Amino acid sequence: MKSNTKALLAAAGIAAFAFSPANAYEAGYPGWASKPGVLIGASAGIPPPGIYMFNQVFTYQSNLVGPLTNAIGTHTGVQAAVDVQGFLFVPGWTFLGATYDAVLVQPFIMASIGGPLNLNPAFPSQIAGAHNTYIAPVELSWKLGTSGFAIKTGLGIYVPDGTVQGPTGLSNVGNPWWTFQPELAISYLANGWNLTAFLYEEFNTKNSVDGYTTGDIFHADFTATKTIGKWTLGPVAYYVGQVSNDSCAVGSLCGATPAAALAATGGNAQRFNIWAVGGLVEYNFGPASLSVWATQEISANAKNSAVPAAADISTITRGATVFATLSYRLWAPEEPAKPAMFHK
């Protein structure tokens, strides 16, 4: 059976990661679990029943910005190269009028950070390994009549099974905590248009090694594309920001005393905001579909209101992303056999 790869690309709820020392009080902690913009090109739609696979690769080339750069300079580079293998399961089930699907994703990461931070042993200049596995056991999509509008909601979970190293568990690309990521997509899908706002937020449990808890991270990915024949083109954008402060419990490794707890959270970017714009192009080959989008972060800032401005050493990345996705159907249910027709 010929696969509907265009529908797959529009529907796949996918997750990946890009290295950033965004709000770490400890070296090497990323500011987010899901790569900002990862759901660009996705929508609230669902492809036909089957098992689908998607392969993703992307590069993120950036420099540090924020108060810390007043001391270290504005040309400290942070780079990442990421490979992602994912599966989308669409069994054809419905619930409360919605179509059900599930997602499983495994990212692999290679990242580096430049000088002068890489001269500090606490900041490994290069890291590589498996990031936490992403599982979305439930996603539900509703079509709103014949209007072309659709809504999708679900829950993604990052399992703490990535490559974890170091005294705080943060010296490599894995995170020693769970991340729960509820999502909401609102789409207009008619006449070749995909106009989608995909909203999702990361809620983290505490670091199982030292007890530190990262604040909530909010994402919004925007797609406005038009399909003409086998080609799809259009502008895209994303926003990511930390919307609640980090915390460090007294009595934990990161906060053995009230003073230590304050010190642990005092050097962080308790809040950061990044905006990016770019474009997407896709070609549908039939058996598979290839999508490429690129974005430039046009605004990035970080601050910590818990400390005096002169003592704030917050930092965040600002850079460019090139992101490619190849998607295809691995299996589809057999079509019912048609009754034989006999004629005299």
Coordinates of C-alpha atoms in Angstrom, one line a residue:
M1 CA 0.0 0.0 0.0
K2 CA 1.3 3.4 -0.9
S3 CA 2.1 5.4 2.3
N4 CA 0.7 8.8 3.0
T5 CA 4.0 10.3 4.0
K6 CA 2.8 13.9 3.7
A7 CA 0.2 13.2 6.4
L8 CA 2.9 11.5 8.5
L9 CA 5.2 14.5 8.4
A10 CA 2.4 16.8 9.3
A11 CA 1.2 14.6 12.2
A12 CA 4.3 13.2 13.8
G13 CA 4.8 14.4 17.4
I14 CA 8.5 14.3 17.6
A15 CA 11.2 15.2 20.2
A16 CA 14.9 15.9 20.1
F17 CA 17.5 17.8 21.9
A18 CA 20.2 20.5 21.4
F19 CA 22.9 21.2 23.9
S20 CA 22.9 24.6 25.7
P21 CA 24.2 25.5 29.1
A22 CA 21.2 27.8 29.4
N23 CA 20.2 27.9 33.1
A24 CA 22.8 25.5 34.7
Y25 CA 24.2 26.2 38.1
E26 CA 26.2 23.1 37.3
A27 CA 28.3 22.6 34.2
G28 CA 26.8 21.0 31.1
Y29 CA 23.1 21.1 32.0
P30 CA 20.9 21.9 28.9
G31 CA 18.2 24.5 29.2
W32 CA 15.5 22.3 27.6
A33 CA 14.8 18.6 26.9
S34 CA 13.0 19.2 23.6
K35 CA 14.9 21.1 20.9
P36 CA 13.1 24.4 20.3
G37 CA 11.3 24.2 17.0
V38 CA 11.2 20.4 17.0
L39 CA 7.4 20.4 16.2
I40 CA 7.8 22.8 13.2
G41 CA 6.0 21.2 10.3
A42 CA 3.8 19.0 12.5
S43 CA 0.1 19.6 12.9
A44 CA -3.0 18.3 14.7
G45 CA -3.6 15.8 11.9
I46 CA -3.2 12.0 12.1
P47 CA -2.0 9.8 9.1
P48 CA -3.9 6.6 8.1
P49 CA -3.4 3.5 10.3
G50 CA 0.0 2.0 10.3
I51 CA 3.5 2.1 11.8
Y52 CA 5.7 4.9 10.6
M53 CA 9.3 5.8 11.1
F54 CA 11.1 9.1 10.9
N55 CA 14.9 9.8 10.8
Q56 CA 16.0 13.3 11.8
V57 CA 19.3 15.1 11.8
F58 CA 20.1 18.6 12.7
T59 CA 22.9 21.0 13.6
Y60 CA 22.7 23.9 16.0
Q61 CA 25.5 26.5 15.7
S62 CA 25.4 29.3 18.4
N63 CA 27.2 31.6 20.7
L64 CA 26.5 32.4 24.3
V65 CA 24.7 35.7 25.2
G66 CA 23.6 37.2 28.5
P67 CA 25.2 38.8 31.5
L68 CA 28.0 36.2 31.7
T69 CA 29.4 37.3 28.4
N70 CA 30.4 40.6 30.0
A71 CA 33.1 38.6 31.6
I72 CA 33.9 35.9 29.0
G73 CA 33.2 37.7 25.8
T74 CA 30.5 37.2 23.2
H75 CA 32.2 34.6 20.9
T76 CA 32.0 31.5 23.1
G77 CA 30.6 29.0 20.6
V78 CA 28.2 26.1 21.4
Q79 CA 27.6 23.5 18.7
A80 CA 25.5 20.4 18.5
A81 CA 25.0 17.6 15.9
V82 CA 22.0 15.4 16.6
D83 CA 20.6 12.2 15.1
V84 CA 17.1 11.0 16.0
Q85 CA 15.3 7.7 15.3
G86 CA 11.5 7.8 15.9
F87 CA 8.4 5.7 15.4
L88 CA 4.8 6.7 15.2
F89 CA 2.1 4.1 15.9
V90 CA -1.4 4.7 14.5
P91 CA -3.6 1.6 15.3
G92 CA -6.8 3.1 14.0
W93 CA -8.4 3.4 17.4
T94 CA -10.8 6.2 18.4
F95 CA -11.8 7.6 21.8
L96 CA -14.4 10.3 22.5
G97 CA -14.4 11.1 18.8
A98 CA -10.6 11.5 18.6
T99 CA -8.1 9.4 16.7
Y100 CA -5.3 7.8 18.9
D101 CA -1.6 7.6 18.2
A102 CA 1.6 7.0 20.2
V103 CA 5.3 8.0 19.6
L104 CA 8.7 6.6 20.6
V105 CA 11.9 8.6 20.0
Q106 CA 15.6 8.0 20.7
P107 CA 18.0 11.0 20.2
F108 CA 21.8 10.7 20.0
I109 CA 23.9 13.8 20.6
M110 CA 27.4 15.2 20.0
A111 CA 28.0 18.7 21.3
S112 CA 30.9 21.0 22.1
I113 CA 31.5 24.3 23.8
G114 CA 34.4 26.7 23.0
G115 CA 36.8 28.8 25.1
P116 CA 37.2 30.2 27.6
L117 CA 34.6 28.0 29.3
N118 CA 36.2 24.8 27.9
L119 CA 39.3 25.6 29.9
N120 CA 37.3 24.9 33.1
P121 CA 37.2 21.2 33.9
A122 CA 33.6 21.6 35.0
F123 CA 32.6 22.4 31.4
P124 CA 33.5 19.4 29.2
S125 CA 34.6 20.8 25.8
Q126 CA 33.0 17.8 24.0
I127 CA 30.3 15.4 25.0
A128 CA 28.5 12.6 23.2
G129 CA 26.0 9.9 23.9
A130 CA 22.3 9.0 24.1
H131 CA 19.8 11.6 25.4
N132 CA 16.8 10.5 27.4
T133 CA 14.3 8.4 25.5
Y134 CA 11.1 10.2 24.6
I135 CA 7.7 8.4 24.9
A136 CA 4.3 9.8 24.1
P137 CA 1.9 7.0 25.1
V138 CA -1.2 9.0 24.3
E139 CA -2.0 11.6 21.6
L140 CA -5.6 12.3 20.6
S141 CA -6.6 14.3 17.5
W142 CA -10.1 15.7 16.8
K143 CA -11.3 17.0 13.4
L144 CA -13.8 19.9 13.9
G145 CA -16.4 18.9 11.4
T146 CA -15.6 20.0 7.8
S147 CA -14.1 23.3 8.7
G148 CA -10.6 22.2 8.2
F149 CA -9.7 22.9 11.8
A150 CA -8.2 20.2 14.1
I151 CA -7.1 20.0 17.7
K152 CA -4.5 17.6 19.1
T153 CA -3.4 16.9 22.7
G154 CA -1.1 14.5 24.4
L155 CA 1.5 13.8 27.0
G156 CA 5.2 13.2 26.3
I157 CA 7.6 11.8 28.8
Y158 CA 11.4 11.8 28.8
V159 CA 12.7 8.8 30.6
P160 CA 16.0 9.3 32.6
D161 CA 17.9 6.6 30.7
G162 CA 20.4 8.8 28.8
T163 CA 24.2 8.9 29.2
V164 CA 24.8 10.3 32.7
Q165 CA 28.2 11.2 34.1
G166 CA 29.9 13.4 36.7
P167 CA 29.3 14.2 40.3
T168 CA 26.0 15.9 39.6
G169 CA 25.0 13.6 36.7
L170 CA 25.3 16.5 34.2
S171 CA 28.7 16.0 32.6
N172 CA 27.1 14.3 29.5
V173 CA 24.0 14.6 27.4
G174 CA 21.6 12.5 29.6
N175 CA 19.4 14.1 32.3
P176 CA 19.1 12.3 35.7
W177 CA 15.4 13.2 36.1
W178 CA 12.0 12.7 34.5
T179 CA 10.5 15.4 32.2
F180 CA 6.7 15.4 31.6
Q181 CA 5.6 17.4 28.5
P182 CA 1.9 18.0 27.9
E183 CA 1.1 19.3 24.4
L184 CA -1.6 21.1 22.5
A185 CA -1.8 21.7 18.7
I186 CA -4.3 23.9 16.9
S187 CA -4.3 23.6 13.1
Y188 CA -6.1 24.7 10.0
L189 CA -5.6 21.9 7.4
A190 CA -7.5 22.6 4.1
N191 CA -6.7 23.5 0.5
G192 CA -3.1 22.5 1.0
W193 CA -2.5 24.8 4.0
N194 CA -0.9 23.8 7.3
L195 CA -1.4 26.7 9.7
T196 CA -0.4 25.3 13.1
A197 CA 0.4 26.6 16.6
F198 CA 2.0 23.7 18.6
L199 CA 2.3 24.5 22.3
Y200 CA 4.0 22.3 24.9
E201 CA 5.7 22.7 28.3
E202 CA 8.3 20.8 30.2
F203 CA 7.8 19.9 33.8
N204 CA 10.9 18.4 35.5
T205 CA 11.3 16.3 38.6
K206 CA 14.3 16.8 40.8
N207 CA 17.8 15.7 39.8
S208 CA 18.1 12.2 41.4
V209 CA 21.8 12.8 42.0
D210 CA 21.9 16.2 43.8
G211 CA 18.2 17.2 44.4
Y212 CA 18.2 20.3 42.1
T213 CA 15.0 21.0 40.2
T214 CA 14.9 22.9 37.0
G215 CA 12.0 25.3 36.4
D216 CA 9.3 24.8 33.8
I217 CA 10.2 25.4 30.1
F218 CA 7.4 26.6 27.7
H219 CA 7.6 26.1 23.9
A220 CA 5.5 27.4 21.0
D221 CA 6.3 26.3 17.4
F222 CA 4.5 27.9 14.5
T223 CA 4.1 26.6 10.9
A224 CA 2.4 28.4 7.9
T225 CA 3.0 26.3 4.8
K226 CA 1.3 25.6 1.5
T227 CA 1.4 22.4 -0.5
I228 CA 1.5 22.7 -4.3
G229 CA 1.8 19.4 -6.0
K230 CA 4.7 17.5 -4.3
W231 CA 6.2 20.6 -2.9
T232 CA 5.5 22.3 0.5
L233 CA 6.9 25.8 1.3
G234 CA 6.3 28.4 4.0
P235 CA 7.6 30.5 6.9
V236 CA 8.1 29.0 10.4
A237 CA 9.0 30.3 13.8
Y238 CA 9.4 29.3 17.4
Y239 CA 9.6 30.6 21.0
V240 CA 11.1 29.0 24.1
G241 CA 11.4 30.4 27.6
Q242 CA 11.7 29.4 31.2
V243 CA 8.5 30.4 33.0
S244 CA 9.3 29.4 36.6
N245 CA 12.4 29.5 38.8
D246 CA 14.7 26.7 39.6
S247 CA 14.8 25.3 43.2
C248 CA 17.2 23.5 45.4
A249 CA 15.9 21.9 48.6
V250 CA 17.7 22.4 51.9
G251 CA 19.3 19.2 52.9
S252 CA 20.0 18.0 49.3
L253 CA 23.4 17.8 47.9
C254 CA 23.0 21.1 46.1
G255 CA 21.6 22.9 49.2
A256 CA 22.9 21.3 52.4
T257 CA 22.1 24.6 54.2
P258 CA 19.8 27.5 53.4
A259 CA 22.8 29.6 52.3
A260 CA 23.9 26.8 50.0
A261 CA 20.5 26.5 48.5
L262 CA 20.4 30.2 47.7
A263 CA 23.9 30.1 46.3
A264 CA 23.0 27.1 44.0
T265 CA 20.1 29.0 42.4
G266 CA 21.8 32.4 42.6
G267 CA 24.0 32.0 39.6
N268 CA 21.4 30.6 37.2
A269 CA 19.4 32.2 34.4
Q270 CA 16.2 31.7 36.3
R271 CA 14.4 33.0 33.3
F272 CA 15.3 33.1 29.6
N273 CA 13.5 33.9 26.3
I274 CA 14.4 33.0 22.7
W275 CA 12.6 33.9 19.5
A276 CA 13.5 32.4 16.0
V277 CA 12.2 32.7 12.5
G278 CA 12.9 30.8 9.3
G279 CA 11.5 28.7 6.5
L280 CA 10.5 25.2 5.5
V281 CA 10.7 23.3 2.3
E282 CA 9.5 19.7 1.7
Y283 CA 9.3 17.3 -1.2
N284 CA 7.0 14.2 -1.2
F285 CA 8.7 11.4 -3.1
G286 CA 5.7 9.1 -2.6
P287 CA 7.2 6.3 -0.5
A288 CA 9.0 8.8 1.6
S289 CA 8.9 12.5 2.3
L290 CA 11.9 14.8 3.0
S291 CA 11.5 18.1 4.9
V292 CA 14.1 20.6 5.7
W293 CA 13.7 23.8 7.8
A294 CA 16.2 26.4 8.9
T295 CA 15.8 29.1 11.6
Q296 CA 17.8 32.0 13.0
E297 CA 17.3 33.1 16.6
I298 CA 16.7 36.8 16.3
S299 CA 16.3 37.5 20.1
A300 CA 17.7 35.8 23.1
N301 CA 18.1 37.0 26.7
A302 CA 18.6 35.6 30.2
K303 CA 18.5 37.0 33.7
N304 CA 18.2 36.1 37.3
S305 CA 16.1 38.6 39.3
A306 CA 17.1 36.9 42.6
V307 CA 20.6 38.4 42.4
P308 CA 21.8 42.0 41.9
A309 CA 22.3 42.9 38.3
A310 CA 26.1 43.3 38.8
A311 CA 26.3 39.8 40.2
D312 CA 24.1 38.1 37.5
I313 CA 26.1 35.6 35.4
S314 CA 23.2 34.2 33.5
T315 CA 23.7 32.9 30.0
I316 CA 21.8 31.4 27.1
T317 CA 22.6 30.4 23.5
R318 CA 21.7 32.3 20.3
G319 CA 22.2 30.8 16.9
A320 CA 21.0 29.0 13.8
T321 CA 19.4 25.6 13.3
V322 CA 19.2 23.4 10.1
F323 CA 16.8 20.5 10.7
A324 CA 16.0 17.6 8.3
T325 CA 13.3 14.9 8.6
L326 CA 12.9 11.8 6.4
S327 CA 9.6 10.1 7.1
Y328 CA 8.0 6.9 5.7
R329 CA 5.5 4.1 6.5
L330 CA 7.0 0.8 7.6
W331 CA 3.7 -1.2 7.8
A332 CA 0.1 -0.7 6.9
P333 CA -2.9 -3.0 7.7
E334 CA -4.0 -5.2 4.8
E335 CA -6.9 -3.9 2.8
P336 CA -10.1 -6.1 3.0
A337 CA -10.3 -8.6 0.1
K338 CA -12.7 -7.5 -2.5
P339 CA -15.4 -10.1 -3.4
A340 CA -14.8 -11.8 -6.7
M341 CA -17.2 -10.7 -9.6
F342 CA -18.4 -13.4 -12.0
H343 CA -20.2 -12.7 -15.3
K344 CA -21.9 -15.1 -17.7

